[in-house]
Amino acid sequence: FRDNRIIVKVDRSASFLLFPFESITNIERVRFDWKSEGVLNVEDADHEASKKGDDAFIRVGLVLKSKSDFIDLFGSPQWIRRAAGVLNHSADQMVFLLPGARNAPGKTWKNPFSQKVDMISIPSRDLDTGWKQSEYQFESSLQTVGLMIMADGDNTESTFISEIQNLIIESGAEKK
């Protein structure tokens, strides 16, 4: 953390920061500013949707409440199993928003490591400050129990620095 932003240095690695919510929150919209410097070695949309290309400059993830209190994490990636241990509510699915993706904005696909994770490419617009701004409105609100911010370059051996700031999540008339 520095100057009210999160800075992540990726050197052929992946890292995430998880914020568990105290209560279940119905998320309708997410907006944030971001920028990256360096190289993401994802070739194209097909590569990005594969295990070998499943990397991103920045991912903002919503951890979704499970429909039951029993969570079947069998077959889930290790990072999902670890995340479940710090949440205040049961969760078994995620939605990742990916700005700067190789897939066209609006395109969705399943994460190649887990069918429990949806990936959504979202648009970005350039700001005068050198940052980009991304925003996504969900078709219906999502019952969310946590927020995850991730930078990922391990599968493609990418090296870059990503920054995120001004993160706003909206649930109806309430802002968090």
Short mmCIF file of C-alpha atoms in Angstrom, two decimals:
data_model
loop_
_atom_site.label_atom_id
_atom_site.label_comp_id
_atom_site.label_asym_id
_atom_site.label_seq_id
_atom_site.Cartn_x
_atom_site.Cartn_y
_atom_site.Cartn_z
CA PHE A 1 0.00 0.00 0.00
CA ARG A 2 1.25 3.45 -0.86
CA ASP A 3 -0.50 6.76 -1.51
CA ASN A 4 -3.99 5.23 -1.17
CA ARG A 5 -3.37 2.53 -3.76
CA ILE A 6 -2.34 -1.09 -3.87
CA ILE A 7 0.86 -1.85 -5.79
CA VAL A 8 1.70 -5.41 -6.82
CA LYS A 9 5.04 -6.46 -8.26
CA VAL A 10 4.77 -9.68 -10.28
CA ASP A 11 7.89 -11.63 -11.19
CA ARG A 12 6.66 -14.87 -12.74
CA SER A 13 4.36 -15.18 -9.73
CA ALA A 14 0.76 -14.73 -8.57
CA SER A 15 -0.52 -12.93 -5.49
CA PHE A 16 -3.91 -12.06 -4.08
CA LEU A 17 -5.31 -9.94 -1.30
CA LEU A 18 -8.61 -11.10 0.20
CA PHE A 19 -11.04 -8.84 2.07
CA PRO A 20 -13.72 -10.91 3.84
CA PHE A 21 -17.04 -9.10 4.38
CA GLU A 22 -18.65 -9.16 7.82
CA SER A 23 -22.10 -9.55 6.26
CA ILE A 24 -23.39 -10.89 2.95
CA THR A 25 -23.53 -7.99 0.49
CA ASN A 26 -25.53 -7.84 -2.74
CA ILE A 27 -23.06 -6.32 -5.22
CA GLU A 28 -24.47 -4.62 -8.32
CA ARG A 29 -21.55 -2.59 -9.68
CA VAL A 30 -17.75 -2.35 -9.36
CA ARG A 31 -15.51 0.53 -10.47
CA PHE A 32 -11.77 1.10 -10.06
CA ASP A 33 -8.73 2.82 -11.56
CA TRP A 34 -5.70 0.75 -12.55
CA LYS A 35 -2.43 0.84 -14.43
CA SER A 36 0.34 -1.60 -15.24
CA GLU A 37 3.93 -1.39 -16.39
CA GLY A 38 5.80 -4.34 -17.88
CA VAL A 39 4.90 -7.31 -20.03
CA LEU A 40 2.03 -9.78 -19.72
CA ASN A 41 2.96 -12.75 -21.94
CA VAL A 42 -0.61 -13.73 -22.82
CA GLU A 43 -0.73 -14.19 -26.59
CA ASP A 44 -4.43 -13.93 -27.44
CA ALA A 45 -7.96 -14.68 -26.21
CA ASP A 46 -7.62 -18.46 -26.66
CA HIS A 47 -4.31 -18.51 -24.78
CA GLU A 48 -5.82 -16.36 -22.00
CA ALA A 49 -8.65 -18.90 -21.50
CA SER A 50 -6.18 -21.82 -21.24
CA LYS A 51 -4.17 -23.07 -18.25
CA LYS A 52 -0.93 -21.92 -19.89
CA GLY A 53 -2.22 -18.38 -20.40
CA ASP A 54 -4.41 -17.86 -17.33
CA ASP A 55 -2.70 -14.64 -16.18
CA ALA A 56 -3.75 -11.00 -15.85
CA PHE A 57 -2.36 -7.57 -14.98
CA ILE A 58 -5.13 -7.17 -12.41
CA ARG A 59 -8.21 -9.12 -11.37
CA VAL A 60 -10.93 -7.89 -9.09
CA GLY A 61 -12.86 -10.88 -7.76
CA LEU A 62 -16.14 -11.23 -5.96
CA VAL A 63 -16.30 -14.24 -3.67
CA LEU A 64 -19.87 -15.51 -3.87
CA LYS A 65 -21.97 -16.97 -1.07
CA SER A 66 -22.64 -20.68 -1.47
CA LYS A 67 -26.20 -21.93 -1.63
CA SER A 68 -25.58 -24.23 1.37
CA ASP A 69 -23.45 -24.16 4.48
CA PHE A 70 -21.56 -27.25 3.32
CA ILE A 71 -18.80 -26.31 0.88
CA ASP A 72 -17.45 -28.98 -1.43
CA LEU A 73 -13.97 -27.68 -2.26
CA PHE A 74 -12.85 -30.97 -3.81
CA GLY A 75 -11.24 -30.16 -7.13
CA SER A 76 -10.87 -26.47 -6.33
CA PRO A 77 -7.47 -24.81 -6.77
CA GLN A 78 -5.38 -24.46 -3.61
CA TRP A 79 -5.85 -20.69 -3.48
CA ILE A 80 -9.64 -21.13 -3.35
CA ARG A 81 -9.33 -23.63 -0.50
CA ARG A 82 -7.04 -21.22 1.40
CA ALA A 83 -9.38 -18.28 0.83
CA ALA A 84 -12.33 -20.24 2.25
CA GLY A 85 -10.52 -20.44 5.59
CA VAL A 86 -10.62 -16.68 6.21
CA LEU A 87 -14.15 -15.90 5.06
CA ASN A 88 -16.97 -15.16 7.50
CA HIS A 89 -19.58 -16.97 5.36
CA SER A 90 -19.62 -20.10 3.21
CA ALA A 91 -18.50 -19.53 -0.39
CA ASP A 92 -17.87 -21.82 -3.32
CA GLN A 93 -17.82 -19.61 -6.42
CA MET A 94 -16.06 -16.52 -7.71
CA VAL A 95 -16.42 -13.95 -10.44
CA PHE A 96 -13.25 -12.22 -11.65
CA LEU A 97 -13.37 -8.90 -13.52
CA LEU A 98 -10.39 -8.52 -15.86
CA PRO A 99 -9.51 -5.13 -17.35
CA GLY A 100 -6.92 -5.13 -20.14
CA ALA A 101 -7.74 -8.72 -21.06
CA ARG A 102 -7.07 -10.28 -24.46
CA ASN A 103 -10.71 -11.35 -24.68
CA ALA A 104 -13.06 -8.62 -25.89
CA PRO A 105 -14.86 -6.59 -23.20
CA GLY A 106 -18.06 -8.35 -22.21
CA LYS A 107 -16.73 -11.82 -23.05
CA THR A 108 -17.07 -14.41 -20.28
CA TRP A 109 -15.41 -17.79 -19.84
CA LYS A 110 -14.79 -20.37 -17.14
CA ASN A 111 -11.43 -20.33 -15.41
CA PRO A 112 -9.40 -23.22 -16.85
CA PHE A 113 -8.43 -24.39 -13.34
CA SER A 114 -11.95 -24.40 -11.85
CA GLN A 115 -15.47 -24.40 -13.23
CA LYS A 116 -16.46 -22.57 -10.04
CA VAL A 117 -14.75 -19.38 -11.24
CA ASP A 118 -16.21 -17.13 -13.96
CA MET A 119 -13.96 -14.71 -15.81
CA ILE A 120 -15.35 -11.49 -17.33
CA SER A 121 -13.34 -9.20 -19.58
CA ILE A 122 -14.31 -5.60 -18.79
CA PRO A 123 -13.64 -2.37 -20.70
CA SER A 124 -11.25 0.37 -19.62
CA ARG A 125 -11.05 4.01 -20.56
CA ASP A 126 -7.93 6.15 -20.41
CA LEU A 127 -7.87 8.93 -17.84
CA ASP A 128 -5.84 12.15 -18.17
CA THR A 129 -3.74 11.04 -15.18
CA GLY A 130 -2.17 8.05 -16.99
CA TRP A 131 -4.49 5.65 -15.20
CA LYS A 132 -7.29 3.60 -16.76
CA GLN A 133 -10.77 3.34 -15.30
CA SER A 134 -12.86 0.18 -15.45
CA GLU A 135 -16.45 -0.32 -14.44
CA TYR A 136 -18.85 -3.25 -14.57
CA GLN A 137 -22.58 -3.40 -13.89
CA PHE A 138 -23.92 -6.89 -13.15
CA GLU A 139 -27.23 -7.94 -14.72
CA SER A 140 -28.47 -8.85 -11.24
CA SER A 141 -26.92 -8.37 -7.83
CA LEU A 142 -24.51 -11.04 -6.60
CA GLN A 143 -24.56 -12.29 -3.00
CA THR A 144 -20.94 -11.58 -2.10
CA VAL A 145 -18.98 -12.56 1.00
CA GLY A 146 -15.57 -11.13 0.07
CA LEU A 147 -13.47 -9.19 -2.39
CA MET A 148 -10.21 -10.40 -3.90
CA ILE A 149 -7.60 -8.31 -5.72
CA MET A 150 -5.11 -10.37 -7.69
CA ALA A 151 -2.16 -9.90 -10.05
CA ASP A 152 -1.07 -13.03 -11.87
CA GLY A 153 1.95 -13.82 -14.06
CA ASP A 154 3.00 -17.31 -13.00
CA ASN A 155 1.69 -19.39 -15.91
CA THR A 156 3.18 -17.15 -18.63
CA GLU A 157 6.32 -16.21 -16.69
CA SER A 158 5.33 -12.54 -16.94
CA THR A 159 7.00 -9.66 -15.11
CA PHE A 160 5.10 -6.43 -14.42
CA ILE A 161 3.90 -3.98 -11.78
CA SER A 162 0.18 -3.30 -11.40
CA GLU A 163 -1.55 -0.65 -9.33
CA ILE A 164 -5.18 -0.21 -8.32
CA GLN A 165 -6.93 2.71 -6.60
CA ASN A 166 -10.36 4.31 -6.14
CA LEU A 167 -12.12 0.95 -5.78
CA ILE A 168 -15.87 1.41 -5.39
CA ILE A 169 -18.32 -1.45 -4.94
CA GLU A 170 -22.04 -0.68 -4.94
CA SER A 171 -24.90 -2.64 -3.51
CA GLY A 172 -28.19 -0.93 -4.27
CA ALA A 173 -28.20 2.50 -2.64
CA GLU A 174 -25.33 1.47 -0.36
CA LYS A 175 -21.67 2.05 -1.23
CA LYS A 176 -18.76 0.22 0.40
#
